[in-house]
PDB file of C-alpha atoms and ligand atoms in Angstrom:
ATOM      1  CA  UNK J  38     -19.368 -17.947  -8.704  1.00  0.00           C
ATOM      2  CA  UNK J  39     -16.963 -15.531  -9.348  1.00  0.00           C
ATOM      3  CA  UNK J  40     -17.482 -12.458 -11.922  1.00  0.00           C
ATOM      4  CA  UNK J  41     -14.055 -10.487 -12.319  1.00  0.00           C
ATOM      5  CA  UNK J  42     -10.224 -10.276 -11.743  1.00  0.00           C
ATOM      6  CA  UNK J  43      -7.875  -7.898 -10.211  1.00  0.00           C
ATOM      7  CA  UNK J  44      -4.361  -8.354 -11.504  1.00  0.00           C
ATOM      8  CA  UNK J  45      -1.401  -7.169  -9.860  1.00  0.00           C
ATOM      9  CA  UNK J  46       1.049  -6.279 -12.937  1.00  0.00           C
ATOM     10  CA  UNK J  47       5.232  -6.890 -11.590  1.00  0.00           C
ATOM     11  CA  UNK J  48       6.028 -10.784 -11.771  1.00  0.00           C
ATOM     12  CA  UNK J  49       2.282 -11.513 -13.386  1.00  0.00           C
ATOM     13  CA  UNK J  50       1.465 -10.014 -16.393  1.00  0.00           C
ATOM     14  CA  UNK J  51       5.015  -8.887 -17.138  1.00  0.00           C
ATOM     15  CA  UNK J  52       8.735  -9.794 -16.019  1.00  0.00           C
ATOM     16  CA  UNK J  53       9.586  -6.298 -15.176  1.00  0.00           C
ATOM     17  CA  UNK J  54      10.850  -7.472 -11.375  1.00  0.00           C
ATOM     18  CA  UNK J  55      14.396  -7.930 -12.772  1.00  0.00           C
ATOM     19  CA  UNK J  56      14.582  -4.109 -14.186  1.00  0.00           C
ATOM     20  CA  UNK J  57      13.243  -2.611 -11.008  1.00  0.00           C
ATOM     21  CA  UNK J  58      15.809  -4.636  -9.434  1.00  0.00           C
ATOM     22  CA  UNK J  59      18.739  -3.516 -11.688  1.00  0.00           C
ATOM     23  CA  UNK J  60      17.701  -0.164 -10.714  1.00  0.00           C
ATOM     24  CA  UNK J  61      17.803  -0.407  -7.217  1.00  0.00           C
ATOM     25  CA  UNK J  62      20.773  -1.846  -7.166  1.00  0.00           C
ATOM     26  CA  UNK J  63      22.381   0.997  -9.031  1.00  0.00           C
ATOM     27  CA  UNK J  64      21.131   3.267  -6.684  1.00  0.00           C
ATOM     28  CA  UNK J  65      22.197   1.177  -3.710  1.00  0.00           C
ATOM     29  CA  UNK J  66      25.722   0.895  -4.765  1.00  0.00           C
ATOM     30  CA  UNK J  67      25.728   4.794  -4.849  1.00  0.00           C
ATOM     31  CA  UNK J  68      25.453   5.585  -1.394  1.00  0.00           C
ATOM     32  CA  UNK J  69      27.455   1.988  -0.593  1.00  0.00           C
ATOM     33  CA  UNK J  70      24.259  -0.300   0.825  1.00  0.00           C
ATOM     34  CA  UNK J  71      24.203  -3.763  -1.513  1.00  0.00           C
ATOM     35  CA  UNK J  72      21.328  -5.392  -2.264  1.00  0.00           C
ATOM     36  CA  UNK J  73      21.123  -9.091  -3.328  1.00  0.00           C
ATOM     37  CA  UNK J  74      18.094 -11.160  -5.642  1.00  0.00           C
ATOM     38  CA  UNK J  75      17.277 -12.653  -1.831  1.00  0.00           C
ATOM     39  CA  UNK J  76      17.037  -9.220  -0.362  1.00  0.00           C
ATOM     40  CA  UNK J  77      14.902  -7.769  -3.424  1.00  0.00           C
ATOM     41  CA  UNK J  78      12.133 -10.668  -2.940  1.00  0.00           C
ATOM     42  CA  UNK J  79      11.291  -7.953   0.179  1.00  0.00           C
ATOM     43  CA  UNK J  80      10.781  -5.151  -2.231  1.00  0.00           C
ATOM     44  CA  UNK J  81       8.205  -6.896  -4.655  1.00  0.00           C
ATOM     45  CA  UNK J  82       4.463  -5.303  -4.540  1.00  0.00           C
ATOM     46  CA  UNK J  83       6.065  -2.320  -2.093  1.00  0.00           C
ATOM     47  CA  UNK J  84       6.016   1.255  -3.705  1.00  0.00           C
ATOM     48  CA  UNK J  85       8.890   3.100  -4.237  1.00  0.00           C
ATOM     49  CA  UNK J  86       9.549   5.464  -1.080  1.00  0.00           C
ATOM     50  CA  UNK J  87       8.405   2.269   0.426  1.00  0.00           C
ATOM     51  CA  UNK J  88      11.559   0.428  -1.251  1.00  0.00           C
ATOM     52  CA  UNK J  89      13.893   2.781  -0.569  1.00  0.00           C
ATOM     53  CA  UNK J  90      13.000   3.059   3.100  1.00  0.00           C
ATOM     54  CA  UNK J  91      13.476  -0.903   3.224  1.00  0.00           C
ATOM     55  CA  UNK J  92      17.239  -0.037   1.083  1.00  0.00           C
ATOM     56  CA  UNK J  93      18.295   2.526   3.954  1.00  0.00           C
ATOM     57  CA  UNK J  94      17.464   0.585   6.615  1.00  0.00           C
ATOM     58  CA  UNK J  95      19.090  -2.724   5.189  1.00  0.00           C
ATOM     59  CA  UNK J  96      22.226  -0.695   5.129  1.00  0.00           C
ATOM     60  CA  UNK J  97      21.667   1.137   8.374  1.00  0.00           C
ATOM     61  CA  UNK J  98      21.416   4.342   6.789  1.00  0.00           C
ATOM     62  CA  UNK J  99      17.692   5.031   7.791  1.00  0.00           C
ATOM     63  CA  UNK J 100      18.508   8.242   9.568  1.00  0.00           C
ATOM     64  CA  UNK J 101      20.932   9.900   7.279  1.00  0.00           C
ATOM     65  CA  UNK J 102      18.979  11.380   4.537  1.00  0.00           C
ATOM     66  CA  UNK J 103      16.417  14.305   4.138  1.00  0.00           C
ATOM     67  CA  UNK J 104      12.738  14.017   2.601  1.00  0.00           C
ATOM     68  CA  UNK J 105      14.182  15.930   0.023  1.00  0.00           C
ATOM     69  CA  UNK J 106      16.987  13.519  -0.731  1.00  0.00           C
ATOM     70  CA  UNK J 107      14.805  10.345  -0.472  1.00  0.00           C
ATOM     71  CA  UNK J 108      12.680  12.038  -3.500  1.00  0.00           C
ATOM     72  CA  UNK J 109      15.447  12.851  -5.500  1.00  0.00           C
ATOM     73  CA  UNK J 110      16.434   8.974  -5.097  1.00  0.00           C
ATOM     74  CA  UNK J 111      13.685   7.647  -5.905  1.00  0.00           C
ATOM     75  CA  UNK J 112      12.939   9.555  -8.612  1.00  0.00           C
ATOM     76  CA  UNK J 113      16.767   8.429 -10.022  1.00  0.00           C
ATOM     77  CA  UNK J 114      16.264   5.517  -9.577  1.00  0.00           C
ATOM     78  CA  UNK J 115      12.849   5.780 -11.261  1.00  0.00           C
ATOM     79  CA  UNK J 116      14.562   7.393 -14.152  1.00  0.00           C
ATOM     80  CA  UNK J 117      16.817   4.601 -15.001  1.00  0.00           C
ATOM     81  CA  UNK J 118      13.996   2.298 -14.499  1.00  0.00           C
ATOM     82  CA  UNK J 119      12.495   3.794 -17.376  1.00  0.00           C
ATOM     83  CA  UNK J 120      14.621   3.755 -19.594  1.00  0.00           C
ATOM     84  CA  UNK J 121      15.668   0.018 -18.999  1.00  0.00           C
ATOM     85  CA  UNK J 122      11.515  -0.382 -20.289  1.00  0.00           C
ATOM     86  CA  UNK J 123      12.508   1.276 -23.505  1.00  0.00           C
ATOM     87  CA  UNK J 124      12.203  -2.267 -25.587  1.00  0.00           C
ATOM     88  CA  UNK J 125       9.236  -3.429 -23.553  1.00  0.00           C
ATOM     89  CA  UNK J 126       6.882  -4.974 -26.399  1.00  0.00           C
ATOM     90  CA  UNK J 127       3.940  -7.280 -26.641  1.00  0.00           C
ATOM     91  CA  UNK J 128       6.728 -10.275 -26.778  1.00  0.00           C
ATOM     92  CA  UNK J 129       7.406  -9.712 -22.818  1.00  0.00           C
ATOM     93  CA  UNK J 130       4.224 -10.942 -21.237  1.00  0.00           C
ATOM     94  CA  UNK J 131       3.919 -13.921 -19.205  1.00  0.00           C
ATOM     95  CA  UNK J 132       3.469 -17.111 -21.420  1.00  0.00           C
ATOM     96  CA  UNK J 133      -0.487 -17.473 -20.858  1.00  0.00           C
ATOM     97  CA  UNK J 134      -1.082 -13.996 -20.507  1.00  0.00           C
ATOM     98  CA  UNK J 135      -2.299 -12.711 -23.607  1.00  0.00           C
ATOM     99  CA  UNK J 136      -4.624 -15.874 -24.384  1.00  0.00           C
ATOM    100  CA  UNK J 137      -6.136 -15.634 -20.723  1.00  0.00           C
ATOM    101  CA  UNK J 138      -7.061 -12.212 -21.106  1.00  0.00           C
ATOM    102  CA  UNK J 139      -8.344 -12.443 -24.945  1.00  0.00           C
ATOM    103  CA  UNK J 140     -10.656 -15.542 -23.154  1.00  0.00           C
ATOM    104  CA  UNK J 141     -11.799 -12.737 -20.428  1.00  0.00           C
ATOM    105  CA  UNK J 142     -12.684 -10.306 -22.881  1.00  0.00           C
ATOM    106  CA  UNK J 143     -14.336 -12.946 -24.926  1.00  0.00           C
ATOM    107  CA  UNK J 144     -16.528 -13.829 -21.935  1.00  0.00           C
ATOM    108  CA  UNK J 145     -17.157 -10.466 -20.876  1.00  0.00           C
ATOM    109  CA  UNK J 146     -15.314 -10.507 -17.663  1.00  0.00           C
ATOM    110  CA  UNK J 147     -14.415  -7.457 -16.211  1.00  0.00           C
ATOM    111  CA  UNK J 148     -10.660  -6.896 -15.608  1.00  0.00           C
ATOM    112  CA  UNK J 149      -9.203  -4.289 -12.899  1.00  0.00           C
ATOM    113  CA  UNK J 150      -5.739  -3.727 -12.383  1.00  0.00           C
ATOM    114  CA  UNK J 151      -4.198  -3.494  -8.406  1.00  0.00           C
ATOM    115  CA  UNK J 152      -0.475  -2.958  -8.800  1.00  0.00           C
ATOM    116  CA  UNK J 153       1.247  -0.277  -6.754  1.00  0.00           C
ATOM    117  CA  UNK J 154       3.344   0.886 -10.008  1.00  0.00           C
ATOM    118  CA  UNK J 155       2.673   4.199 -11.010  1.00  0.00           C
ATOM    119  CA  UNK J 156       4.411   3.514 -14.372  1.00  0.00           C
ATOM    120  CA  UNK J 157       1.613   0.974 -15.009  1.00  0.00           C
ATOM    121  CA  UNK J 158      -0.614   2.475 -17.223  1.00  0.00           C
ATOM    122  CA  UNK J 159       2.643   3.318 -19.291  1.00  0.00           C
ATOM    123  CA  UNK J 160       4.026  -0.318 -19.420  1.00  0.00           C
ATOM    124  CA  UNK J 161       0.261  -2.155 -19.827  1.00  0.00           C
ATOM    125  CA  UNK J 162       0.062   0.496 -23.236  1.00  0.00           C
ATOM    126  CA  UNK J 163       3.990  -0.610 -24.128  1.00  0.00           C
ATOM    127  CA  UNK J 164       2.731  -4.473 -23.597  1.00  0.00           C
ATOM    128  CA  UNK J 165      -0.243  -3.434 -26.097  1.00  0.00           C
ATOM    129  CA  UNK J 166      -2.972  -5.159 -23.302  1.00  0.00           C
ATOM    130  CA  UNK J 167      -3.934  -1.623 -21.794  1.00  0.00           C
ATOM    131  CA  UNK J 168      -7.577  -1.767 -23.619  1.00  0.00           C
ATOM    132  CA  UNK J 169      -8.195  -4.983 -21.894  1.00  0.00           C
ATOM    133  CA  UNK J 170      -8.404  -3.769 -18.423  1.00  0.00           C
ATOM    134  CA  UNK J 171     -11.752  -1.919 -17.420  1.00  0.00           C
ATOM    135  CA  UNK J 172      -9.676  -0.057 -14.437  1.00  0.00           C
ATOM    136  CA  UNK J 173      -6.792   0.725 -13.456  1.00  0.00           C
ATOM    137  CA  UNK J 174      -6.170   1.482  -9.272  1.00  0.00           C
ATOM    138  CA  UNK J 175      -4.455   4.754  -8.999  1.00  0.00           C
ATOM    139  CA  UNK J 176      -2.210   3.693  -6.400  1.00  0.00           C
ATOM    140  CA  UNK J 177      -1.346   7.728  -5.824  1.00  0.00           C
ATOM    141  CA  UNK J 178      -4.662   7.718  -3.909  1.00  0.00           C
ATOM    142  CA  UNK J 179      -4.304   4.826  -1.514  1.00  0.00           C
ATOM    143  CA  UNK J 180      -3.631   5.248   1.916  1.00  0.00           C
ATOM    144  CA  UNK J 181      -1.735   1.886   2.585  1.00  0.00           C
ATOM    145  CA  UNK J 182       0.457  -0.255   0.205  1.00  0.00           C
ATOM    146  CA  UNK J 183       0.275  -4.268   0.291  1.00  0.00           C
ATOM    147  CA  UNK J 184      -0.342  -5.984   2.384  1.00  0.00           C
ATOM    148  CA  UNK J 185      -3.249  -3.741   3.309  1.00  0.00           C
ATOM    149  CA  UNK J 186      -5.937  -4.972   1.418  1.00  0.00           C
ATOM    150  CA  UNK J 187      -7.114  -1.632   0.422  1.00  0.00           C
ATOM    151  CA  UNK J 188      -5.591  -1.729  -3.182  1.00  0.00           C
ATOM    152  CA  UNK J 189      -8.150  -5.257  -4.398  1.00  0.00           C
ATOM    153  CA  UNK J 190     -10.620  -3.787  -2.318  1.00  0.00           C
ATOM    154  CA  UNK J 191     -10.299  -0.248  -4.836  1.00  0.00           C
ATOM    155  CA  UNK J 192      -9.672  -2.771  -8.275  1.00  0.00           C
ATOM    156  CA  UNK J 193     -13.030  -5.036  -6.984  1.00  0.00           C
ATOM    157  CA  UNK J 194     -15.251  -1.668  -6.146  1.00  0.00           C
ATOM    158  CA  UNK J 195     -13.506   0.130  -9.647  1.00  0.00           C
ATOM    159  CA  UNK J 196     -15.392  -3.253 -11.701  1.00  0.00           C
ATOM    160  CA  UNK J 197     -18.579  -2.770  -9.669  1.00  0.00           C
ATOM    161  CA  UNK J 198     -18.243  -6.302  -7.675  1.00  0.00           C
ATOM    162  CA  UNK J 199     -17.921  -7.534  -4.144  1.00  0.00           C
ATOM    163  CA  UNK J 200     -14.364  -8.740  -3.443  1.00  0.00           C
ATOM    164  CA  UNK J 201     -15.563 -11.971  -2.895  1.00  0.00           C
ATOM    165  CA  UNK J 202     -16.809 -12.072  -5.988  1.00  0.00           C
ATOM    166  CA  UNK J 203     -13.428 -11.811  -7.564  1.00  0.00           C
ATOM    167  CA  UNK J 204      -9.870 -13.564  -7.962  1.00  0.00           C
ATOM    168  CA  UNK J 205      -6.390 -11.758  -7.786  1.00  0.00           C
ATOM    169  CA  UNK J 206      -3.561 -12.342  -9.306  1.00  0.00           C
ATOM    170  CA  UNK J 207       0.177 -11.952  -7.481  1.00  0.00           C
ATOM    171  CA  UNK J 208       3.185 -12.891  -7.341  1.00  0.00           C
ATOM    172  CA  UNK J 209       4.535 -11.194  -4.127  1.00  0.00           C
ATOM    173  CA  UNK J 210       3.918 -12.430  -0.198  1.00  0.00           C
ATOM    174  CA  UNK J 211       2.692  -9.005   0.469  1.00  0.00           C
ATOM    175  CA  UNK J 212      -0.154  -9.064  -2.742  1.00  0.00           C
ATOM    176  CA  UNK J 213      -1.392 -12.121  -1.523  1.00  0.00           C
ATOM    177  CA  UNK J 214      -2.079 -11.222   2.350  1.00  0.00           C
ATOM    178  CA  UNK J 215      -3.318  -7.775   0.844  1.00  0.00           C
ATOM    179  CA  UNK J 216      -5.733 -10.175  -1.935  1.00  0.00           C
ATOM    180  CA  UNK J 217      -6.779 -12.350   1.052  1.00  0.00           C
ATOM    181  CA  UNK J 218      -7.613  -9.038   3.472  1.00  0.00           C
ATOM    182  CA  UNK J 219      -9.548  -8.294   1.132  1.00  0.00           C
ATOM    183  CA  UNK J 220     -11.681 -11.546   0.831  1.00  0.00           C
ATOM    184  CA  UNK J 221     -10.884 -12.375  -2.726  1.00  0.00           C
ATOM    185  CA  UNK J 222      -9.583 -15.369  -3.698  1.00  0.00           C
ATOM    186  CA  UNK J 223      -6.055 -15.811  -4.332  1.00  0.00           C
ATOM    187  CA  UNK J 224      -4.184 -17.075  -7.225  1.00  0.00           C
ATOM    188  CA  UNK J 225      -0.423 -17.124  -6.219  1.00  0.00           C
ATOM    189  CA  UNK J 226       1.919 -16.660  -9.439  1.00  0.00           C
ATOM    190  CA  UNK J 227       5.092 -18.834  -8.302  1.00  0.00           C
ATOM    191  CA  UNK J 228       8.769 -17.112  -9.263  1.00  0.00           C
ATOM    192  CA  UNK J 229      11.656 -19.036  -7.020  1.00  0.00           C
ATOM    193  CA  UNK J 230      10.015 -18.059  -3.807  1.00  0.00           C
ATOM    194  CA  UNK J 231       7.099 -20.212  -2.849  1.00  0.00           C
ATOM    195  CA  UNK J 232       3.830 -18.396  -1.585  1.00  0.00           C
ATOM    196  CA  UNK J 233       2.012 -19.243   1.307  1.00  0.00           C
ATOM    197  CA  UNK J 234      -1.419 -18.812   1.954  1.00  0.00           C
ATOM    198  CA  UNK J 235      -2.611 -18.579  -1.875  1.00  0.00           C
ATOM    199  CA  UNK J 236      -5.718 -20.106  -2.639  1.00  0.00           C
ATOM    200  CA  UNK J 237      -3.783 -21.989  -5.525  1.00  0.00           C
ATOM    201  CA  UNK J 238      -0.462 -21.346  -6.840  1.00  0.00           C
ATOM    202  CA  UNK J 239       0.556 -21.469 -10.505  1.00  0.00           C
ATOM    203  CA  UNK J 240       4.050 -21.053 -12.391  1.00  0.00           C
ATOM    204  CA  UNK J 241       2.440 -19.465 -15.257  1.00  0.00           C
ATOM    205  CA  UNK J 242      -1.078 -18.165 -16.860  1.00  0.00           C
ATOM    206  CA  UNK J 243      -0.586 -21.676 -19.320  1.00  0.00           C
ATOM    207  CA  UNK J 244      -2.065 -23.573 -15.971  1.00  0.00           C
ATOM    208  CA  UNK J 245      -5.571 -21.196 -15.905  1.00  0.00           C
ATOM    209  CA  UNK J 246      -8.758 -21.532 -17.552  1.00  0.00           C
ATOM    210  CA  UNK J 247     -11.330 -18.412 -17.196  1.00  0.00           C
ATOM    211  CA  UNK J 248     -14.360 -20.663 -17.144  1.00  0.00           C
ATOM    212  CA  UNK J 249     -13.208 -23.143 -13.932  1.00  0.00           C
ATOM    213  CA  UNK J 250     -11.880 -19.863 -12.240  1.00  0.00           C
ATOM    214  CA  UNK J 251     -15.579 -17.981 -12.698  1.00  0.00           C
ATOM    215  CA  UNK J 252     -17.122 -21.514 -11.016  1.00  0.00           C
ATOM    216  CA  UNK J 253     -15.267 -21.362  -8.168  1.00  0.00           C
TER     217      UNK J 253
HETATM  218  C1  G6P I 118       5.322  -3.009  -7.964  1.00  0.00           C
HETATM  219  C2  G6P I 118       6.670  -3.706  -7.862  1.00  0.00           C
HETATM  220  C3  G6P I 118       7.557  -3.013  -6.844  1.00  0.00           C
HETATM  221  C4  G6P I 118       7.633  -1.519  -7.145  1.00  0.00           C
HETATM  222  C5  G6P I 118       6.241  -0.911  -7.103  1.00  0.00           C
HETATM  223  C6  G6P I 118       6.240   0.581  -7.433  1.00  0.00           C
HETATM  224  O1  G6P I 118       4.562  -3.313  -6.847  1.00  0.00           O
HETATM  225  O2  G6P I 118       6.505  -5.052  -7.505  1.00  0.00           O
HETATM  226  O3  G6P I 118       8.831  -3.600  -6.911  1.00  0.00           O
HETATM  227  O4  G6P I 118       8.465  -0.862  -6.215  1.00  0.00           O
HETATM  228  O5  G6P I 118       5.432  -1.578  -8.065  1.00  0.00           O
HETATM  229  O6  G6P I 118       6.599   0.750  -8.773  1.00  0.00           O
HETATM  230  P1  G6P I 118       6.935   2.123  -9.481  1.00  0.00           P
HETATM  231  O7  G6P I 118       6.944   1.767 -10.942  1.00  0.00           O
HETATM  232  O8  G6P I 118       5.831   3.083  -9.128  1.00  0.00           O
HETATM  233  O9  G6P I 118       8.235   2.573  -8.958  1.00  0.00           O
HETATM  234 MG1   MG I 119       4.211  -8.201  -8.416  1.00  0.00          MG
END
């Protein structure tokens, strides 16, 4: 039996991959690395610094910039990040989304969210679906990104159940390894790359029904 979810939010709930990736590749082109849709695949579920470090060291530039200069990147490229989110609206989730977690609410199933976006409490509220999560993972307090498990380990303890007792929600390698570490059980949201070791893979939230998912 299972008796809550943790969601990861980037390629799940909403289709914001494609703007974080427009973004990076602004900033790449910048300071002359360039970044392809194959390359950014590496970048889903991984924090910013984390994605810049992976940017400098695609383009062999790992050594050439200060602390100081990494921040000011990343907060640029933050910046134009969020302002490509300026018509986010209820019409961008996921198809299945909204009527998934209307059925969770219904059922009084707790939801937590574990995505390592610090603009996520900002683009659940622009999505209008912020009241239906019971937490939220901070990820400014975790020690480790995905794929340390730490993150569903936070959402599962945040919703007062075992990990085991819940399912996650990704869409990104890392997410699932860091779902799995964690000993939930992993629902793998498919985009053009395919997922391995997901529990069961889906292409979109039409596929799920909350009551089979709590009997697992
Ligand atoms: C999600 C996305 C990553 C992004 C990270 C941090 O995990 O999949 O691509 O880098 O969040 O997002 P933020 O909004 O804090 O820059
Ligand atoms: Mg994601």
């Amino acid at each position: 039996m299972k008796k809550g979810f943790a969601f990861d939010l980037d390629g799940v709930i909403t289709d914001t991959a494609k703007f974080h990736y427009v973004a990076w590749k602004e900033l790449a082109d910048s300071i002359g690395i360039t970044i392809d849709l194959q390359f950014n695949e590496q970048l889903k579920g991984i924090s910013r610094m984390d994605s810049l470090e992976r940017i400098l060291a695609y383009g062999g530039k790992e050594n050439d910039y200060t602390a100081e200069q990494k921040e000011e990147m990343a907060a640029d490229k933050n910046a134009n990040y969020v302002k490509l989110l300026d018509d986010l609206s209820p019409a961008d989730l996921l198809p299945g989304v909204k009527a998934f977690l209307d059925a969770a609410k219904e059922m009084n199933v707790p939801c937590s969210l574990a995505s390592a976006s610090k603009n996520a409490p900002f683009i659940l509220k622009k999505l209008g679906v912020y009241d239906y999560f019971d937490a939220i993972v901070d990820p400014a307090t975790l020690k480790k990104g995905k794929p340390d498990p730490e993150i569903f380990v936070r959402a599962a303890e945040l919703i007062h159940i075992d990990p085991s007792e819940a399912v996650g929600f990704e869409d990104a390698q890392a997410g699932i390894e860091g779902i799995k570490g964690a000993g939930m059980y992993a629902v793998g949201v498919e985009g053009n790359e395919p997922l391995t070791e997901a529990d069961m893979t889906i292409k979109s939230f039409e596929e799920l029904n909350v009551s089979d998912l709590l009997n697992l």
